[in-house]
JSON list of C-alpha atoms in Angstrom, two decimals:
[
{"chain": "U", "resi": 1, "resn": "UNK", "atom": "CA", "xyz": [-19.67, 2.13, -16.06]},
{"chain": "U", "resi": 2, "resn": "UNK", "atom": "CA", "xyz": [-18.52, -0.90, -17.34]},
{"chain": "U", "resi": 3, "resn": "UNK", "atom": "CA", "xyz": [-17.38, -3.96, -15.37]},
{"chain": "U", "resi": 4, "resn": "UNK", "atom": "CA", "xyz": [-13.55, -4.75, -15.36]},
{"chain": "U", "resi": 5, "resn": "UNK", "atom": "CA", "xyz": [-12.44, -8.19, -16.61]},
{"chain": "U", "resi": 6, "resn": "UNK", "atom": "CA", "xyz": [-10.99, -10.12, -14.70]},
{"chain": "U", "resi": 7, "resn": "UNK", "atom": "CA", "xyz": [-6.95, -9.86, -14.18]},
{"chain": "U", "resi": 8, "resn": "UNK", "atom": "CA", "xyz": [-5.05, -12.89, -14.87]},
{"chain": "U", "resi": 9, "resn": "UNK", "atom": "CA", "xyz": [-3.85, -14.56, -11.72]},
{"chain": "U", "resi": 10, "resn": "UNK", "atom": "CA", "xyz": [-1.11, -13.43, -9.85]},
{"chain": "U", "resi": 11, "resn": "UNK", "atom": "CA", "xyz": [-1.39, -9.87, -10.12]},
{"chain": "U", "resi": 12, "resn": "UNK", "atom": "CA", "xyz": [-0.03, -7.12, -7.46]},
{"chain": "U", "resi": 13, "resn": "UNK", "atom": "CA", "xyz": [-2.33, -3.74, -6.70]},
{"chain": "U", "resi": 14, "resn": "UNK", "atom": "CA", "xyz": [-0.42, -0.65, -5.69]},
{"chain": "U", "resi": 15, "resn": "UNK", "atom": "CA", "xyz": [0.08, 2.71, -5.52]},
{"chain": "U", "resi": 16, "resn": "UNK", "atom": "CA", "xyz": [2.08, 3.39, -7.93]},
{"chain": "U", "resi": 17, "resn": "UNK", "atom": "CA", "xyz": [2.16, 7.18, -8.40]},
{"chain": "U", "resi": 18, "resn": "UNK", "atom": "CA", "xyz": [2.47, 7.51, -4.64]},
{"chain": "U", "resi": 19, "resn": "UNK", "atom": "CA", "xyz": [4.93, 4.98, -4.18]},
{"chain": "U", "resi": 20, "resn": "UNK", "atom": "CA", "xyz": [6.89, 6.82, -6.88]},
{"chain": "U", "resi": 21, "resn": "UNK", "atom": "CA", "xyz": [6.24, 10.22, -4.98]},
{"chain": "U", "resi": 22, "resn": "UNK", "atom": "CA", "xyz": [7.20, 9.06, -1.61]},
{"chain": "U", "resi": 23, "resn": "UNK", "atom": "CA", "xyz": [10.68, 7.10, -2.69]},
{"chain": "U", "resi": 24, "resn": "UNK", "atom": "CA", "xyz": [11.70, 10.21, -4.69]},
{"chain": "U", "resi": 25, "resn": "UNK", "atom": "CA", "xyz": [11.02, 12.81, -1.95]},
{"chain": "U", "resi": 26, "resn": "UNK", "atom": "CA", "xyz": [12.69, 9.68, 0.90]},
{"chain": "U", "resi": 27, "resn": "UNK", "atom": "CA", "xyz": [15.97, 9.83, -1.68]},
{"chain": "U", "resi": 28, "resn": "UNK", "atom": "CA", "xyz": [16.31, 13.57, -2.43]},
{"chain": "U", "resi": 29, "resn": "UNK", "atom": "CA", "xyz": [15.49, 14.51, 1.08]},
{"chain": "U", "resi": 30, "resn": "UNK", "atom": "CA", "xyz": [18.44, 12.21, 2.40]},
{"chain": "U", "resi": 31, "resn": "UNK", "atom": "CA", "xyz": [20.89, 13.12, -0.21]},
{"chain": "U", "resi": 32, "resn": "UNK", "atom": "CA", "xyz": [19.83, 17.16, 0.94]},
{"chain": "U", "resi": 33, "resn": "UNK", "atom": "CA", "xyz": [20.53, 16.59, 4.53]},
{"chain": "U", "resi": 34, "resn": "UNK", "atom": "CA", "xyz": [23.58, 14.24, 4.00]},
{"chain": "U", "resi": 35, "resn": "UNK", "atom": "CA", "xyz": [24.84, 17.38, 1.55]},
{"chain": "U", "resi": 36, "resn": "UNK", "atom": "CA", "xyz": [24.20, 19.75, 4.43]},
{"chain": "U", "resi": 37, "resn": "UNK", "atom": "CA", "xyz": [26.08, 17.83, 7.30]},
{"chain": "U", "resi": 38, "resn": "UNK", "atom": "CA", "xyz": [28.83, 17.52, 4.81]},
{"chain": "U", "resi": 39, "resn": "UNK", "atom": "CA", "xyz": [29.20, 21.02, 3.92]},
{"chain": "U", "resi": 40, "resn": "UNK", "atom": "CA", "xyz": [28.28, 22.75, 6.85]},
{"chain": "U", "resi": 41, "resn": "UNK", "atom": "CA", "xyz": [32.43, 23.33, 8.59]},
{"chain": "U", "resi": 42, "resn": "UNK", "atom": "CA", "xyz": [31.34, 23.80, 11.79]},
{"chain": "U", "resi": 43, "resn": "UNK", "atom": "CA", "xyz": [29.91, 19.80, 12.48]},
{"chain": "U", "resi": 44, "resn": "UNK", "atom": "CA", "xyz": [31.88, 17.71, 14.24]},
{"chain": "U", "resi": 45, "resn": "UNK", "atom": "CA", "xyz": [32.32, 14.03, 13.46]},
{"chain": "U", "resi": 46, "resn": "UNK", "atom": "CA", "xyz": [28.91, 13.51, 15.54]},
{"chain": "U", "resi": 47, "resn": "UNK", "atom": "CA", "xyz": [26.83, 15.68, 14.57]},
{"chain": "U", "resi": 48, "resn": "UNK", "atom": "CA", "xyz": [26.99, 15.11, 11.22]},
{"chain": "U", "resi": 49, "resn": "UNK", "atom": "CA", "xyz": [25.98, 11.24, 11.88]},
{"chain": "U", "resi": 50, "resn": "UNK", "atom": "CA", "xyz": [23.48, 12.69, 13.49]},
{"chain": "U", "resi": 51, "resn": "UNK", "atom": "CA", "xyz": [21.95, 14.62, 10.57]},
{"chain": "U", "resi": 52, "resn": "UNK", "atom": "CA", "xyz": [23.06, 11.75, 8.17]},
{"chain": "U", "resi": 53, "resn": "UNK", "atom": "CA", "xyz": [20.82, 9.25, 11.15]},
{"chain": "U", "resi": 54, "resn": "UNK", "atom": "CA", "xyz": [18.09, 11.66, 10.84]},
{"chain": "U", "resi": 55, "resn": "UNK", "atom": "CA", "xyz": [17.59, 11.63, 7.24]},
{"chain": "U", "resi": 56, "resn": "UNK", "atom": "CA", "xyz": [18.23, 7.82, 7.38]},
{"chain": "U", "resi": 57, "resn": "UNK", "atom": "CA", "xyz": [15.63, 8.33, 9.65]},
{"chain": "U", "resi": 58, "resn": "UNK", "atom": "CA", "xyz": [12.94, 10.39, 7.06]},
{"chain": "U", "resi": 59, "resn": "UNK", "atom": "CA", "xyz": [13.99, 7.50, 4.28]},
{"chain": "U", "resi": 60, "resn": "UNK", "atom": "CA", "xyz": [13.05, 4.97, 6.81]},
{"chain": "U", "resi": 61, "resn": "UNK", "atom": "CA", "xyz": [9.50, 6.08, 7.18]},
{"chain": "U", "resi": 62, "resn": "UNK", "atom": "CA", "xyz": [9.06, 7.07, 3.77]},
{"chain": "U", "resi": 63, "resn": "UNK", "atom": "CA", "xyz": [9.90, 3.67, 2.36]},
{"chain": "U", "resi": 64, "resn": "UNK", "atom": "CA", "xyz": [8.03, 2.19, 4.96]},
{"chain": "U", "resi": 65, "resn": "UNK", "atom": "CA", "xyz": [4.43, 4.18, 3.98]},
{"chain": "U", "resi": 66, "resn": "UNK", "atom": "CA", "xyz": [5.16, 2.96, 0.09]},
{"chain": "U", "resi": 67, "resn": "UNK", "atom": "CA", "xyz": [5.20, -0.69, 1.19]},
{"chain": "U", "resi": 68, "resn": "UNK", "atom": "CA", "xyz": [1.47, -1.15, 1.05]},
{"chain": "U", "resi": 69, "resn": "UNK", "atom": "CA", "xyz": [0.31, -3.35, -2.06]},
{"chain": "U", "resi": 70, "resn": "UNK", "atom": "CA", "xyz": [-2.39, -6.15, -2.52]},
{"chain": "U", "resi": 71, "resn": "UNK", "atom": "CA", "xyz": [-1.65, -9.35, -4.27]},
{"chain": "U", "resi": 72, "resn": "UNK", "atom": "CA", "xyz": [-3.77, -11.90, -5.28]},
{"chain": "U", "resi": 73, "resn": "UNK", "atom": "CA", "xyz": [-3.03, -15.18, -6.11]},
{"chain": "U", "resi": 74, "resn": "UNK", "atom": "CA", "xyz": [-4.84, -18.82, -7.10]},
{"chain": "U", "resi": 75, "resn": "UNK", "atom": "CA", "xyz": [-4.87, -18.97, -3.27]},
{"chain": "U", "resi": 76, "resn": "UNK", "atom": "CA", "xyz": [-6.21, -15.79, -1.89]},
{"chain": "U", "resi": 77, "resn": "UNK", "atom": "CA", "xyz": [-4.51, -12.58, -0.98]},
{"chain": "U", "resi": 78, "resn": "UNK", "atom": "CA", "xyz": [-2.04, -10.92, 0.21]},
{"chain": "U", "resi": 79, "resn": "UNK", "atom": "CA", "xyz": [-2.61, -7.70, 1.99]},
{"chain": "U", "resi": 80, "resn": "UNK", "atom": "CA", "xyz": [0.42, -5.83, 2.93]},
{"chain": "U", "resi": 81, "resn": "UNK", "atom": "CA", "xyz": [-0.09, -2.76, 4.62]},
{"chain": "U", "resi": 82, "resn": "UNK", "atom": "CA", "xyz": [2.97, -0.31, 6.53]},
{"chain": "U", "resi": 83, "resn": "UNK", "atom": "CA", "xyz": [3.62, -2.60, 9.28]},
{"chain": "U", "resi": 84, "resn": "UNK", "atom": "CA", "xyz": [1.44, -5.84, 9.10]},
{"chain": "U", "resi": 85, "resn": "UNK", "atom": "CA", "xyz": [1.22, -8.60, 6.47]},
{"chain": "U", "resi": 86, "resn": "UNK", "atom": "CA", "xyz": [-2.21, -10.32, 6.14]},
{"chain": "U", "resi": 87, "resn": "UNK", "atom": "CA", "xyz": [-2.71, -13.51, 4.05]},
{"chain": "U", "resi": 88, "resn": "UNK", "atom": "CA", "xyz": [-6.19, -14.33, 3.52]},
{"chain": "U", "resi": 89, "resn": "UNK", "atom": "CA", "xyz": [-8.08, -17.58, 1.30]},
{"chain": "U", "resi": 90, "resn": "UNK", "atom": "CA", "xyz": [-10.27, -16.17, -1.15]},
{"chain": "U", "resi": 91, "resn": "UNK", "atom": "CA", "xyz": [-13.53, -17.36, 1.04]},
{"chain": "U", "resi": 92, "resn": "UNK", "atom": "CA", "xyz": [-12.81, -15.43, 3.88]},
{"chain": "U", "resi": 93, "resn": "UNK", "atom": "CA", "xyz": [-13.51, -12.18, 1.72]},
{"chain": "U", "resi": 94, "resn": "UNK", "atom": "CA", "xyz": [-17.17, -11.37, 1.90]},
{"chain": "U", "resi": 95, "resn": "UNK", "atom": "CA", "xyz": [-16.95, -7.96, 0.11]},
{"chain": "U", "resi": 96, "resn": "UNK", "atom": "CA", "xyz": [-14.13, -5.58, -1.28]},
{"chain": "U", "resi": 97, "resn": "UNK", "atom": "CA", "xyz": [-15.52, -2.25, -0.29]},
{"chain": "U", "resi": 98, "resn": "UNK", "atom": "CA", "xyz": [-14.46, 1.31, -1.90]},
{"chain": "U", "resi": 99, "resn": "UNK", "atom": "CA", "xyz": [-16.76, 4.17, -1.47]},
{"chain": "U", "resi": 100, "resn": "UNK", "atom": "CA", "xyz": [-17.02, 7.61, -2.08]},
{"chain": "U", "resi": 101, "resn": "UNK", "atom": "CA", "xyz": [-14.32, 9.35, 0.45]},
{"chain": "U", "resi": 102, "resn": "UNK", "atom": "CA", "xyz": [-12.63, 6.17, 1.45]},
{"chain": "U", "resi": 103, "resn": "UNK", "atom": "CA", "xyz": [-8.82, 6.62, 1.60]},
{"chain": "U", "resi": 104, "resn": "UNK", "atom": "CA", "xyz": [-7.93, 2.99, 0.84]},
{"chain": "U", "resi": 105, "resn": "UNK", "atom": "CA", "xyz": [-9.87, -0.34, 0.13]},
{"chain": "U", "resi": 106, "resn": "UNK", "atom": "CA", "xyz": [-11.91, -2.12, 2.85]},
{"chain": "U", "resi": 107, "resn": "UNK", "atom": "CA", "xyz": [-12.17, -6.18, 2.86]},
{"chain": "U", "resi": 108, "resn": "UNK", "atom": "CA", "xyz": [-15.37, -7.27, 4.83]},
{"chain": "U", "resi": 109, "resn": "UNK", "atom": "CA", "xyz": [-14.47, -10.86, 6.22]},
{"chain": "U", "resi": 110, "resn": "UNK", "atom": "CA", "xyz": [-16.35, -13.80, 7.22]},
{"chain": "U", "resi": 111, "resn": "UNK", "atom": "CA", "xyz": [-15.23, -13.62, 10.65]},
{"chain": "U", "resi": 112, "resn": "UNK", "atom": "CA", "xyz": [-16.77, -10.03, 11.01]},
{"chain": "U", "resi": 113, "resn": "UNK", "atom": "CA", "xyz": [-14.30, -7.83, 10.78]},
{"chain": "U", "resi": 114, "resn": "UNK", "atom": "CA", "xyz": [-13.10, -5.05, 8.03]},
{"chain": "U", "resi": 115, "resn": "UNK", "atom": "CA", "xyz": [-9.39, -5.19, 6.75]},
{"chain": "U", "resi": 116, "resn": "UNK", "atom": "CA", "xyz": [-8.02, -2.25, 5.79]},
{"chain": "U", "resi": 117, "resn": "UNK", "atom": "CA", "xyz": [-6.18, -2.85, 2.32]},
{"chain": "U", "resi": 118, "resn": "UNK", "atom": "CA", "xyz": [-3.62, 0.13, 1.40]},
{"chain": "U", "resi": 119, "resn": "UNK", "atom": "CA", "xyz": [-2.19, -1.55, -1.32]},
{"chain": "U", "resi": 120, "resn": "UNK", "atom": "CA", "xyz": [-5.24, 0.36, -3.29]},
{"chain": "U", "resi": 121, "resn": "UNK", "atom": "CA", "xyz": [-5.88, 3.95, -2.60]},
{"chain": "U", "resi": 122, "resn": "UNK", "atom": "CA", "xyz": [-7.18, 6.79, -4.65]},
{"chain": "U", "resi": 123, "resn": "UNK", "atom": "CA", "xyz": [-5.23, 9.21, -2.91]},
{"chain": "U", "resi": 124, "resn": "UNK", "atom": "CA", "xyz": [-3.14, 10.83, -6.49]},
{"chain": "U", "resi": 125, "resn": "UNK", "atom": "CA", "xyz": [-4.63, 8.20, -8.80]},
{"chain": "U", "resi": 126, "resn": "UNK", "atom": "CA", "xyz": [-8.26, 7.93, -8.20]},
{"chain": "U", "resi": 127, "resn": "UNK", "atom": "CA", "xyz": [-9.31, 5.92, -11.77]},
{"chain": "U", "resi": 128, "resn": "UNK", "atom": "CA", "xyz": [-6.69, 3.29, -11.25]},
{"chain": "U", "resi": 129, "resn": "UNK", "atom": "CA", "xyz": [-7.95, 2.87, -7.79]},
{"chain": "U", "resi": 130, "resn": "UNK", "atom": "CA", "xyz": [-11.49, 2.58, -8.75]},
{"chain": "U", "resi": 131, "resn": "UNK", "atom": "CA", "xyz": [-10.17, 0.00, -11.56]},
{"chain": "U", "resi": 132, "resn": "UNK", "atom": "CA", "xyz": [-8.05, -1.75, -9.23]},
{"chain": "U", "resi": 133, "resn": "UNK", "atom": "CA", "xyz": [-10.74, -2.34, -6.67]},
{"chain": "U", "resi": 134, "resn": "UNK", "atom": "CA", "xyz": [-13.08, -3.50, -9.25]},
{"chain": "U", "resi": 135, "resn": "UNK", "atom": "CA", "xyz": [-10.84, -5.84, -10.43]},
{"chain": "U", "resi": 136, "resn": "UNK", "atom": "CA", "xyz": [-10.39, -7.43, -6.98]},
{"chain": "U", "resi": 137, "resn": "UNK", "atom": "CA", "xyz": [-14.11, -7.10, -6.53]},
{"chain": "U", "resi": 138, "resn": "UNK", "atom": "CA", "xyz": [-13.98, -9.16, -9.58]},
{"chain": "U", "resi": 139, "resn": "UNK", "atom": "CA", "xyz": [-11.48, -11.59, -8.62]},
{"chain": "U", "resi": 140, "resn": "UNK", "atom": "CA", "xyz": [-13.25, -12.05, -4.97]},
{"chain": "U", "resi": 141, "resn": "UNK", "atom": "CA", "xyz": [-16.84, -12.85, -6.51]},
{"chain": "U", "resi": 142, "resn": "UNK", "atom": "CA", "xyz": [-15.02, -15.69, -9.18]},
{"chain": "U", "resi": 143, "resn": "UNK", "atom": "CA", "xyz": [-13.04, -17.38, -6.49]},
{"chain": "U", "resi": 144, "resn": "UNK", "atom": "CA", "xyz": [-16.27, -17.31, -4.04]},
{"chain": "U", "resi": 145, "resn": "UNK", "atom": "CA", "xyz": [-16.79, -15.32, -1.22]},
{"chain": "U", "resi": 146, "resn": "UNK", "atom": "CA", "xyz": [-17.18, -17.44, 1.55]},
{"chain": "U", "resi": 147, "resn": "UNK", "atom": "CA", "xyz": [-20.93, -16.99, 1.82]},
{"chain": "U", "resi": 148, "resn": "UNK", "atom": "CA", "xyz": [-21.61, -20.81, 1.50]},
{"chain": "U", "resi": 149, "resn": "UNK", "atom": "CA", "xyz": [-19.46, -21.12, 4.68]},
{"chain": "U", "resi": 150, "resn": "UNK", "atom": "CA", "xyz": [-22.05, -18.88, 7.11]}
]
């Protein structure tokens, strides 16, 4: 296999296909309920927020697991994952990690710990994962690693 180049700096990793998959199914899925609670005669005034809360609800969660994404920068990265933001200089990253049967990107740091990085998973799009974590493999080695700092 041969190595990626590396990306011109900034650059943003995510999953694109899924992100695409999981804001179209949010959106339709809201607009379905909404549709019901309006057409069904028998809802009062309440219960129909309550369906059109609900789906609010489903679209909430939805957009929510497509915010993961990884971007890199001059500075270090980014990580954004569902709930957390990470920033991170380019020495603390040791290693970007993605193996056989991993579901996203690891980042081994210098202070010992993994980072899980969502923002690249093969999940629906397995060669732009692998290409995407190579390039930030890439990017990580360039910028150093931090190993000069143990």
């Amino acid at each position: 296999m041969s190595e990626s180049p590396t990306p011109v700096l900034p650059v943003t990793f995510r999953p694109g296909r899924t992100r695409a998959v999981l804001l179209t199914v949010g959106v339709a899925m809201f607009a379905a309920i909404t549709a019901v609670a309006l057409m069904l005669e028998r809802l009062g005034p309440g219960e129909r927020a309550s369906f059109v809360f609900t789906a609010a609800l489903f679209l909430g969660v939805l957009v929510l697991l497509s915010r993961p994404k990884v971007v890199a920068d001059s500075e270090g990265v980014t990580v954004v994952n569902i709930t957390r933001t990470r920033r991170l200089a380019w020495a603390e990253i040791l290693r970007v990690n993605l193996r056989p049967g991993d579901p996203w990107v690891f980042l081994d740091l210098s202070d010992g710990t993994s980072l899980p990085a969502l923002g690249i998973q093969p999940g629906i799009a397995k060669e732009s994962a692998i290409r995407d974590a190579r390039a930030l493999r890439a990017l990580a080695d360039s910028r150093g690693t931090g190993a000069e700092t143990a």
